[in-house]
Amino acid sequence: MITCGIDFGTSNSALALAAQGRITLAPVEEGQLTLPSAIFYQPIKNKPLFGRRAQRHFFEGDEGRFMRSLKRLLGTSLMGQGTVVNGKLRKFDTIIGDFIAHLKASAEAAAGETVENVVMGRPVHFIDGDAAGDARAQGELEKIARAVGFKNILFQFEPIAAAFAHERRVRGEKLALVVDIGGGTSDFTVIRLSEERGKKTDRQEDILANTGLRVGGNDFDKDLCLAAFMPDFGYKSTYGEKNLELPLSPFHDMSEWSKVNFLYTPKIRGELHAMHRESHDMKRFGRFVNIVERETGHRLLSVVEDCKISLTAENENTAPLGFVEEGFAIPVTRDGFDAAVEKHVEAIDAAAAECLRQSGVSGEDVGLVILTGGTTEVPLLKSAVAKRFPAAELSEDEKLASVGIGLGYDSLRRFTA
């Protein structure tokens, strides 16, 4: 029997197949082992494209509807609203279902047979401080997985899955802290790892604590966008005879992957054009209106994300925005980025400390810190983790795929034991 693990991520997704005691990552797009969690509906028959192909068609200017970071909608009131896709209302459970169905088809193409058993990853908390919303989010994801053909569906916390992926390389026994920073959430687990423990079906006694919060790489993108980019698009400028400040909500929505599409309505376009006629900063705010009119908000956020990634290795970056206006670019420094995201790093550090407190062990007892998720590359964040656990070994292997690999191991353990 072949089973699988699916890591449906806010920014990237992966899946692992478990067969004959072996775990392998399945190709999900043109031989690639990870898939950007993006979908693009072409106008003709609303045929969806996925991942890099979806991004390529959208950024090259093809007509259609582009969406990303849909995982953040699970458990929220927005799930029931749906959105207009090429002139027709489409519910978000159907849209997410198209993406999960693509992952299932990829699993079956690699396996050469139908795959009906899956362990799906989930954050410790889909929504902070909302137990009902959290349960609703998992229920929605389970219903979607069942609708696309999975028959037996189990869930595992993503940081625990990441720990399982790293456990195969542990020598002896180690107390580990997993720091899993995804696109939408940050999750932490304190767990005992060893080769012998890895053979057990039930690992509950090895898991000492789990914590999580709804802060992730998308929030880093958002605050970098607001701090370094939006001022050049009229953010916090004024309009009208009373010198009123422009409403902040459109700028915040433009800076958040999962909300950009909600700006593309006739009502909002009309309101923006009316304010632009009375704007005291016609040029800068005109850029914002133009982006909404041309529906290029995701392209802007892609530039912001590239800038963020560049600043993990460089002290400064010049973000090219020629698609907005010829020759337009915005210089951004590492210091500016750090200042924009410092509050998120502090919140993540506090959540890691809380996980440690709940586990009942001290920082000195932690022998291994597992960093997974692309956002753990951010120097300010990595420095905070190293400072809290100075004696621990850092493991950073397979940052974008470790959760998927661990879910594969968990599916093998739970479905074939």
Tab-separated table of C-alpha atoms in Angstrom:
chain	number	residue	atom	x	y	z
A	1	MET	CA	0.000	0.000	0.000
A	2	ILE	CA	1.269	3.463	-0.927
A	3	THR	CA	0.501	6.343	1.406
A	4	CYS	CA	1.469	9.994	1.224
A	5	GLY	CA	2.069	13.122	3.236
A	6	ILE	CA	0.992	16.513	1.924
A	7	ASP	CA	2.454	19.787	3.120
A	8	PHE	CA	-0.042	22.341	1.802
A	9	GLY	CA	1.842	25.505	2.650
A	10	THR	CA	0.962	29.166	2.526
A	11	SER	CA	3.888	29.901	0.201
A	12	ASN	CA	5.133	26.486	-0.967
A	13	SER	CA	3.801	22.938	-0.955
A	14	ALA	CA	5.349	19.476	-1.174
A	15	LEU	CA	4.302	15.846	-0.990
A	16	ALA	CA	6.085	12.657	-0.021
A	17	LEU	CA	5.226	9.074	-0.958
A	18	ALA	CA	5.683	6.178	1.450
A	19	ALA	CA	6.083	2.743	-0.114
A	20	GLN	CA	7.930	-0.408	0.970
A	21	GLY	CA	9.418	1.386	3.956
A	22	ARG	CA	10.938	4.161	1.839
A	23	ILE	CA	10.053	7.856	1.709
A	24	THR	CA	10.522	9.840	-1.489
A	25	LEU	CA	9.523	13.343	-2.429
A	26	ALA	CA	7.294	13.255	-5.487
A	27	PRO	CA	7.810	15.696	-8.372
A	28	VAL	CA	4.995	18.229	-8.335
A	29	GLU	CA	5.890	20.458	-11.273
A	30	GLU	CA	8.200	19.734	-14.196
A	31	GLY	CA	10.499	17.611	-12.035
A	32	GLN	CA	10.525	20.104	-9.143
A	33	LEU	CA	10.023	18.748	-5.609
A	34	THR	CA	8.346	21.861	-4.215
A	35	LEU	CA	5.454	23.824	-5.653
A	36	PRO	CA	4.688	27.504	-5.040
A	37	SER	CA	1.166	27.596	-3.588
A	38	ALA	CA	-0.144	29.676	-6.462
A	39	ILE	CA	-2.998	29.142	-8.910
A	40	PHE	CA	-3.905	30.947	-12.123
A	41	TYR	CA	-7.239	30.503	-13.870
A	42	GLN	CA	-7.126	31.027	-17.615
A	43	PRO	CA	-10.194	32.720	-19.141
A	44	ILE	CA	-11.007	29.832	-21.484
A	45	LYS	CA	-12.925	27.205	-19.478
A	46	ASN	CA	-11.352	28.609	-16.281
A	47	LYS	CA	-8.608	25.989	-16.609
A	48	PRO	CA	-6.222	26.273	-13.620
A	49	LEU	CA	-2.446	26.371	-13.810
A	50	PHE	CA	-0.326	25.813	-10.711
A	51	GLY	CA	2.931	26.876	-9.090
A	52	ARG	CA	5.720	28.333	-11.201
A	53	ARG	CA	3.674	27.903	-14.353
A	54	ALA	CA	0.853	29.936	-12.808
A	55	GLN	CA	3.295	32.661	-11.784
A	56	ARG	CA	4.937	32.706	-15.193
A	57	HIS	CA	1.667	33.156	-17.091
A	58	PHE	CA	0.487	35.859	-14.705
A	59	PHE	CA	3.721	37.841	-14.586
A	60	GLU	CA	4.054	37.681	-18.369
A	61	GLY	CA	0.739	39.506	-18.629
A	62	ASP	CA	-1.635	36.727	-19.681
A	63	GLU	CA	-5.299	37.348	-18.991
A	64	GLY	CA	-6.796	35.426	-16.090
A	65	ARG	CA	-7.106	35.351	-12.302
A	66	PHE	CA	-4.075	34.759	-10.060
A	67	MET	CA	-4.203	33.767	-6.381
A	68	ARG	CA	-1.668	32.838	-3.743
A	69	SER	CA	-1.525	32.204	0.041
A	70	LEU	CA	-5.000	30.662	0.064
A	71	LYS	CA	-4.190	28.626	3.172
A	72	ARG	CA	-4.586	31.778	5.261
A	73	LEU	CA	-8.280	31.887	4.390
A	74	LEU	CA	-9.062	28.544	6.084
A	75	GLY	CA	-11.240	28.990	9.161
A	76	THR	CA	-12.000	32.646	8.391
A	77	SER	CA	-15.267	34.244	7.309
A	78	LEU	CA	-13.771	34.816	3.849
A	79	MET	CA	-14.000	31.085	3.055
A	80	GLY	CA	-17.757	31.355	2.667
A	81	GLN	CA	-17.653	34.464	0.494
A	82	GLY	CA	-15.749	33.205	-2.499
A	83	THR	CA	-14.366	35.451	-5.221
A	84	VAL	CA	-15.035	36.305	-8.846
A	85	VAL	CA	-12.855	34.306	-11.231
A	86	ASN	CA	-13.053	35.412	-14.854
A	87	GLY	CA	-16.553	36.775	-14.385
A	88	LYS	CA	-18.004	33.935	-12.302
A	89	LEU	CA	-18.236	33.461	-8.537
A	90	ARG	CA	-16.033	30.625	-7.313
A	91	LYS	CA	-15.954	29.426	-3.702
A	92	PHE	CA	-12.580	29.215	-1.977
A	93	ASP	CA	-13.081	25.575	-1.002
A	94	THR	CA	-13.356	24.791	-4.728
A	95	ILE	CA	-10.226	26.825	-5.502
A	96	ILE	CA	-8.187	25.166	-2.747
A	97	GLY	CA	-9.674	21.858	-3.895
A	98	ASP	CA	-8.259	22.397	-7.382
A	99	PHE	CA	-4.806	22.856	-5.837
A	100	ILE	CA	-5.050	19.801	-3.549
A	101	ALA	CA	-6.383	17.751	-6.477
A	102	HIS	CA	-3.261	18.711	-8.437
A	103	LEU	CA	-1.073	17.442	-5.586
A	104	LYS	CA	-3.049	14.189	-5.439
A	105	ALA	CA	-2.697	13.723	-9.204
A	106	SER	CA	1.055	14.319	-8.875
A	107	ALA	CA	1.253	11.675	-6.147
A	108	GLU	CA	-0.586	9.151	-8.301
A	109	ALA	CA	1.492	9.925	-11.372
A	110	ALA	CA	4.654	9.234	-9.366
A	111	ALA	CA	3.203	6.145	-7.643
A	112	GLY	CA	1.592	4.653	-10.708
A	113	GLU	CA	-1.558	3.861	-8.761
A	114	THR	CA	-4.399	5.470	-6.840
A	115	VAL	CA	-3.390	7.050	-3.512
A	116	GLU	CA	-6.190	7.215	-0.944
A	117	ASN	CA	-4.341	7.572	2.393
A	118	VAL	CA	-2.843	10.905	3.393
A	119	VAL	CA	-1.394	12.643	6.418
A	120	MET	CA	-1.849	16.361	5.924
A	121	GLY	CA	0.231	18.937	7.720
A	122	ARG	CA	-1.383	21.702	9.717
A	123	PRO	CA	-0.042	24.578	11.820
A	124	VAL	CA	-0.338	24.394	15.592
A	125	HIS	CA	-2.869	27.216	15.268
A	126	PHE	CA	-4.506	28.212	11.997
A	127	ILE	CA	-5.943	31.212	13.875
A	128	ASP	CA	-4.553	32.607	17.131
A	129	GLY	CA	-6.858	32.571	20.147
A	130	ASP	CA	-9.825	31.101	18.281
A	131	ALA	CA	-10.338	27.419	19.081
A	132	ALA	CA	-13.572	27.274	17.065
A	133	GLY	CA	-11.934	28.881	14.039
A	134	ASP	CA	-8.971	26.556	14.388
A	135	ALA	CA	-11.208	23.471	14.404
A	136	ARG	CA	-13.216	24.906	11.516
A	137	ALA	CA	-10.042	25.372	9.442
A	138	GLN	CA	-8.968	21.744	9.891
A	139	GLY	CA	-12.507	20.594	9.138
A	140	GLU	CA	-12.554	22.621	5.923
A	141	LEU	CA	-9.220	21.189	4.818
A	142	GLU	CA	-10.346	17.638	5.617
A	143	LYS	CA	-13.573	18.143	3.649
A	144	ILE	CA	-11.597	19.460	0.677
A	145	ALA	CA	-9.189	16.492	0.789
A	146	ARG	CA	-12.122	14.072	0.881
A	147	ALA	CA	-13.855	15.859	-2.001
A	148	VAL	CA	-10.830	15.356	-4.280
A	149	GLY	CA	-10.711	11.612	-3.590
A	150	PHE	CA	-8.711	10.922	-0.431
A	151	LYS	CA	-10.551	8.344	1.711
A	152	ASN	CA	-8.431	8.157	4.861
A	153	ILE	CA	-7.225	11.535	6.097
A	154	LEU	CA	-5.123	12.187	9.187
A	155	PHE	CA	-3.429	15.381	10.393
A	156	GLN	CA	-0.080	16.135	11.987
A	157	PHE	CA	1.374	19.373	13.331
A	158	GLU	CA	3.909	20.724	10.856
A	159	PRO	CA	6.768	21.241	13.363
A	160	ILE	CA	6.383	17.638	14.563
A	161	ALA	CA	6.583	16.461	10.954
A	162	ALA	CA	9.772	18.499	10.490
A	163	ALA	CA	11.219	16.787	13.569
A	164	PHE	CA	10.425	13.350	12.096
A	165	ALA	CA	12.279	14.316	8.904
A	166	HIS	CA	15.411	15.263	10.839
A	167	GLU	CA	15.241	12.336	13.280
A	168	ARG	CA	16.694	9.893	10.759
A	169	ARG	CA	20.042	11.713	11.056
A	170	VAL	CA	20.114	11.950	14.851
A	171	ARG	CA	22.805	9.913	16.612
A	172	GLY	CA	21.950	8.880	20.155
A	173	GLU	CA	19.121	10.804	21.780
A	174	LYS	CA	18.568	14.532	21.626
A	175	LEU	CA	16.081	17.002	22.980
A	176	ALA	CA	15.127	19.139	20.010
A	177	LEU	CA	13.292	22.401	19.454
A	178	VAL	CA	11.691	22.760	16.031
A	179	VAL	CA	11.316	26.317	14.711
A	180	ASP	CA	9.021	26.144	11.684
A	181	ILE	CA	8.393	29.536	10.076
A	182	GLY	CA	6.062	29.174	7.115
A	183	GLY	CA	4.398	31.779	4.958
A	184	GLY	CA	1.426	32.151	7.305
A	185	THR	CA	2.355	30.774	10.719
A	186	SER	CA	5.240	30.154	13.101
A	187	ASP	CA	5.167	26.852	14.975
A	188	PHE	CA	7.345	25.350	17.686
A	189	THR	CA	7.732	21.883	19.177
A	190	VAL	CA	9.977	20.497	21.897
A	191	ILE	CA	10.438	16.790	21.205
A	192	ARG	CA	12.751	13.925	22.153
A	193	LEU	CA	14.369	12.350	19.092
A	194	SER	CA	16.331	9.144	18.592
A	195	GLU	CA	16.535	6.248	16.183
A	196	GLU	CA	14.712	3.980	18.633
A	197	ARG	CA	11.957	6.485	19.352
A	198	GLY	CA	11.455	6.906	15.613
A	199	LYS	CA	10.287	3.286	15.358
A	200	LYS	CA	7.334	3.849	17.687
A	201	THR	CA	3.816	4.252	16.315
A	202	ASP	CA	2.686	6.493	19.174
A	203	ARG	CA	5.004	9.463	19.807
A	204	GLN	CA	2.828	11.400	22.243
A	205	GLU	CA	5.118	10.848	25.223
A	206	ASP	CA	8.072	12.200	23.219
A	207	ILE	CA	6.341	15.511	22.455
A	208	LEU	CA	6.835	17.835	25.411
A	209	ALA	CA	5.168	21.010	24.099
A	210	ASN	CA	3.676	22.722	21.035
A	211	THR	CA	3.054	26.426	20.513
A	212	GLY	CA	2.309	28.555	17.494
A	213	LEU	CA	1.182	31.964	16.292
A	214	ARG	CA	-0.258	33.413	13.092
A	215	VAL	CA	2.898	35.208	11.991
A	216	GLY	CA	4.964	34.088	9.030
A	217	GLY	CA	6.870	35.103	5.947
A	218	ASN	CA	3.828	36.813	4.434
A	219	ASP	CA	3.739	39.154	7.423
A	220	PHE	CA	7.410	39.989	6.844
A	221	ASP	CA	6.511	40.770	3.216
A	222	LYS	CA	3.573	42.905	4.313
A	223	ASP	CA	5.478	45.060	6.774
A	224	LEU	CA	8.447	45.462	4.430
A	225	CYS	CA	5.986	46.546	1.729
A	226	LEU	CA	4.266	49.062	4.019
A	227	ALA	CA	7.512	50.479	5.392
A	228	ALA	CA	9.721	50.630	2.290
A	229	PHE	CA	7.398	50.527	-0.739
A	230	MET	CA	3.962	51.961	0.004
A	231	PRO	CA	5.201	55.493	0.874
A	232	ASP	CA	6.171	55.783	-2.821
A	233	PHE	CA	2.580	54.814	-3.685
A	234	GLY	CA	0.954	57.535	-1.584
A	235	TYR	CA	0.677	55.684	1.730
A	236	LYS	CA	-0.305	58.114	4.537
A	237	SER	CA	-0.598	61.039	2.112
A	238	THR	CA	-3.637	63.322	2.190
A	239	TYR	CA	-6.481	64.456	-0.066
A	240	GLY	CA	-9.337	66.963	-0.202
A	241	GLU	CA	-9.940	70.381	1.315
A	242	LYS	CA	-9.853	68.992	4.864
A	243	ASN	CA	-6.449	67.353	4.359
A	244	LEU	CA	-7.814	63.924	5.238
A	245	GLU	CA	-5.363	61.027	5.308
A	246	LEU	CA	-6.000	58.438	2.648
A	247	PRO	CA	-7.682	55.300	4.064
A	248	LEU	CA	-5.049	52.820	5.218
A	249	SER	CA	-6.958	49.618	4.450
A	250	PRO	CA	-6.343	49.559	0.658
A	251	PHE	CA	-2.589	49.869	1.240
A	252	HIS	CA	-2.679	47.093	3.841
A	253	ASP	CA	-4.683	44.852	1.504
A	254	MET	CA	-2.268	45.596	-1.335
A	255	SER	CA	0.586	44.481	0.949
A	256	GLU	CA	-0.948	41.098	1.845
A	257	TRP	CA	-0.811	38.197	-0.600
A	258	SER	CA	-4.201	36.756	0.357
A	259	LYS	CA	-6.088	40.070	0.158
A	260	VAL	CA	-4.809	41.768	-2.996
A	261	ASN	CA	-7.599	40.369	-5.154
A	262	PHE	CA	-10.266	41.959	-2.950
A	263	LEU	CA	-9.184	45.392	-4.242
A	264	TYR	CA	-10.144	44.587	-7.810
A	265	THR	CA	-13.796	45.612	-7.693
A	266	PRO	CA	-15.625	48.435	-9.500
A	267	LYS	CA	-16.625	49.962	-6.155
A	268	ILE	CA	-13.053	50.213	-4.836
A	269	ARG	CA	-11.715	51.383	-8.191
A	270	GLY	CA	-14.314	54.171	-8.206
A	271	GLU	CA	-13.433	55.247	-4.666
A	272	LEU	CA	-9.717	55.313	-5.453
A	273	HIS	CA	-10.208	57.376	-8.617
A	274	ALA	CA	-12.392	59.866	-6.678
A	275	MET	CA	-9.704	60.310	-4.003
A	276	HIS	CA	-6.984	60.571	-6.634
A	277	ARG	CA	-8.756	63.561	-8.210
A	278	GLU	CA	-8.374	65.371	-4.856
A	279	SER	CA	-4.989	63.908	-3.917
A	280	HIS	CA	-2.200	66.156	-2.615
A	281	ASP	CA	0.356	63.668	-3.959
A	282	MET	CA	-0.979	62.913	-7.415
A	283	LYS	CA	2.116	61.163	-8.737
A	284	ARG	CA	2.702	58.717	-5.893
A	285	PHE	CA	-0.942	57.882	-5.267
A	286	GLY	CA	-1.429	57.635	-9.014
A	287	ARG	CA	0.973	54.686	-8.979
A	288	PHE	CA	-1.268	52.921	-6.471
A	289	VAL	CA	-4.414	53.582	-8.489
A	290	ASN	CA	-2.619	52.338	-11.589
A	291	ILE	CA	-1.653	49.054	-9.910
A	292	VAL	CA	-5.259	48.443	-8.876
A	293	GLU	CA	-6.522	49.359	-12.332
A	294	ARG	CA	-4.052	47.032	-14.048
A	295	GLU	CA	-4.361	44.318	-11.362
A	296	THR	CA	-0.595	44.036	-10.868
A	297	GLY	CA	-0.578	43.901	-7.056
A	298	HIS	CA	0.791	40.354	-6.949
A	299	ARG	CA	3.587	41.409	-9.256
A	300	LEU	CA	4.473	44.183	-6.810
A	301	LEU	CA	4.488	41.720	-3.904
A	302	SER	CA	6.723	39.392	-5.883
A	303	VAL	CA	9.269	42.226	-6.116
A	304	VAL	CA	8.891	42.841	-2.360
A	305	GLU	CA	9.451	39.140	-1.652
A	306	ASP	CA	12.537	39.054	-3.895
A	307	CYS	CA	13.849	42.094	-2.037
A	308	LYS	CA	13.298	40.343	1.314
A	309	ILE	CA	15.164	37.269	0.102
A	310	SER	CA	18.050	39.378	-1.235
A	311	LEU	CA	18.374	41.168	2.099
A	312	THR	CA	19.014	37.869	3.884
A	313	ALA	CA	22.415	37.856	2.148
A	314	GLU	CA	22.997	41.527	1.282
A	315	ASN	CA	22.981	44.784	3.230
A	316	GLU	CA	21.077	46.678	0.550
A	317	ASN	CA	18.926	45.991	-2.477
A	318	THR	CA	17.397	48.087	-5.236
A	319	ALA	CA	13.937	46.777	-6.085
A	320	PRO	CA	13.109	47.192	-9.812
A	321	LEU	CA	9.608	48.510	-10.482
A	322	GLY	CA	9.788	49.362	-14.157
A	323	PHE	CA	6.412	47.712	-14.737
A	324	VAL	CA	4.888	50.546	-12.660
A	325	GLU	CA	6.690	53.323	-14.517
A	326	GLU	CA	9.833	53.407	-16.596
A	327	GLY	CA	13.029	53.661	-14.550
A	328	PHE	CA	11.209	53.414	-11.213
A	329	ALA	CA	13.113	51.555	-8.454
A	330	ILE	CA	13.176	51.649	-4.660
A	331	PRO	CA	16.375	51.210	-2.610
A	332	VAL	CA	15.963	49.173	0.589
A	333	THR	CA	18.548	48.473	3.306
A	334	ARG	CA	18.936	45.544	5.700
A	335	ASP	CA	18.559	47.985	8.604
A	336	GLY	CA	15.267	49.208	7.160
A	337	PHE	CA	14.046	45.647	6.724
A	338	ASP	CA	15.072	44.734	10.277
A	339	ALA	CA	13.198	47.735	11.663
A	340	ALA	CA	10.079	46.791	9.697
A	341	VAL	CA	9.964	43.176	10.924
A	342	GLU	CA	11.479	43.537	14.405
A	343	LYS	CA	8.092	43.182	16.122
A	344	HIS	CA	7.498	39.878	14.322
A	345	VAL	CA	10.918	38.546	15.329
A	346	GLU	CA	10.217	39.496	18.941
A	347	ALA	CA	6.840	37.722	18.819
A	348	ILE	CA	8.428	34.595	17.318
A	349	ASP	CA	11.193	34.621	19.928
A	350	ALA	CA	8.603	34.966	22.705
A	351	ALA	CA	6.591	32.049	21.292
A	352	ALA	CA	9.709	29.864	21.222
A	353	ALA	CA	10.394	30.802	24.841
A	354	GLU	CA	6.795	29.938	25.759
A	355	CYS	CA	7.140	26.526	24.099
A	356	LEU	CA	10.258	25.921	26.170
A	357	ARG	CA	8.446	27.026	29.353
A	358	GLN	CA	5.541	24.679	28.655
A	359	SER	CA	7.909	21.772	28.049
A	360	GLY	CA	9.392	22.124	31.531
A	361	VAL	CA	12.989	22.043	30.296
A	362	SER	CA	15.627	24.753	30.160
A	363	GLY	CA	17.342	26.209	27.120
A	364	GLU	CA	20.561	24.475	28.170
A	365	ASP	CA	18.814	21.100	27.846
A	366	VAL	CA	18.080	21.640	24.140
A	367	GLY	CA	20.774	19.922	22.096
A	368	LEU	CA	19.319	20.469	18.648
A	369	VAL	CA	17.422	23.371	17.065
A	370	ILE	CA	15.755	22.469	13.772
A	371	LEU	CA	15.099	25.458	11.515
A	372	THR	CA	12.620	24.900	8.717
A	373	GLY	CA	10.825	27.277	6.370
A	374	GLY	CA	12.439	29.927	4.200
A	375	THR	CA	11.853	32.766	6.664
A	376	THR	CA	14.329	31.214	9.116
A	377	GLU	CA	17.004	32.574	6.740
A	378	VAL	CA	16.253	36.130	7.935
A	379	PRO	CA	19.463	37.183	9.788
A	380	LEU	CA	17.634	39.036	12.578
A	381	LEU	CA	15.531	35.954	13.302
A	382	LYS	CA	18.405	33.506	13.079
A	383	SER	CA	20.412	35.702	15.436
A	384	ALA	CA	17.571	35.704	17.993
A	385	VAL	CA	17.378	31.898	17.908
A	386	ALA	CA	21.148	31.504	18.236
A	387	LYS	CA	21.179	33.917	21.162
A	388	ARG	CA	18.478	31.981	23.028
A	389	PHE	CA	20.127	28.579	22.389
A	390	PRO	CA	23.870	29.294	22.129
A	391	ALA	CA	24.998	25.709	22.879
A	392	ALA	CA	22.557	23.893	20.585
A	393	GLU	CA	23.425	22.417	17.210
A	394	LEU	CA	21.530	24.084	14.360
A	395	SER	CA	20.038	21.862	11.657
A	396	GLU	CA	18.864	23.603	8.484
A	397	ASP	CA	18.637	20.785	5.935
A	398	GLU	CA	15.834	20.714	3.347
A	399	LYS	CA	14.127	23.810	4.692
A	400	LEU	CA	11.350	23.865	2.111
A	401	ALA	CA	10.685	20.117	2.046
A	402	SER	CA	11.353	18.791	5.556
A	403	VAL	CA	7.707	19.049	6.629
A	404	GLY	CA	6.606	17.076	3.563
A	405	ILE	CA	9.275	14.428	4.191
A	406	GLY	CA	8.229	14.128	7.840
A	407	LEU	CA	4.573	13.775	6.878
A	408	GLY	CA	5.605	10.929	4.570
A	409	TYR	CA	7.323	9.166	7.482
A	410	ASP	CA	4.258	9.767	9.630
A	411	SER	CA	1.949	8.293	6.967
A	412	LEU	CA	4.150	5.183	6.840
A	413	ARG	CA	4.030	4.875	10.622
A	414	ARG	CA	0.293	5.460	11.014
A	415	PHE	CA	-1.162	3.665	7.994
A	416	THR	CA	1.113	0.622	7.689
A	417	ALA	CA	2.151	-0.143	11.275
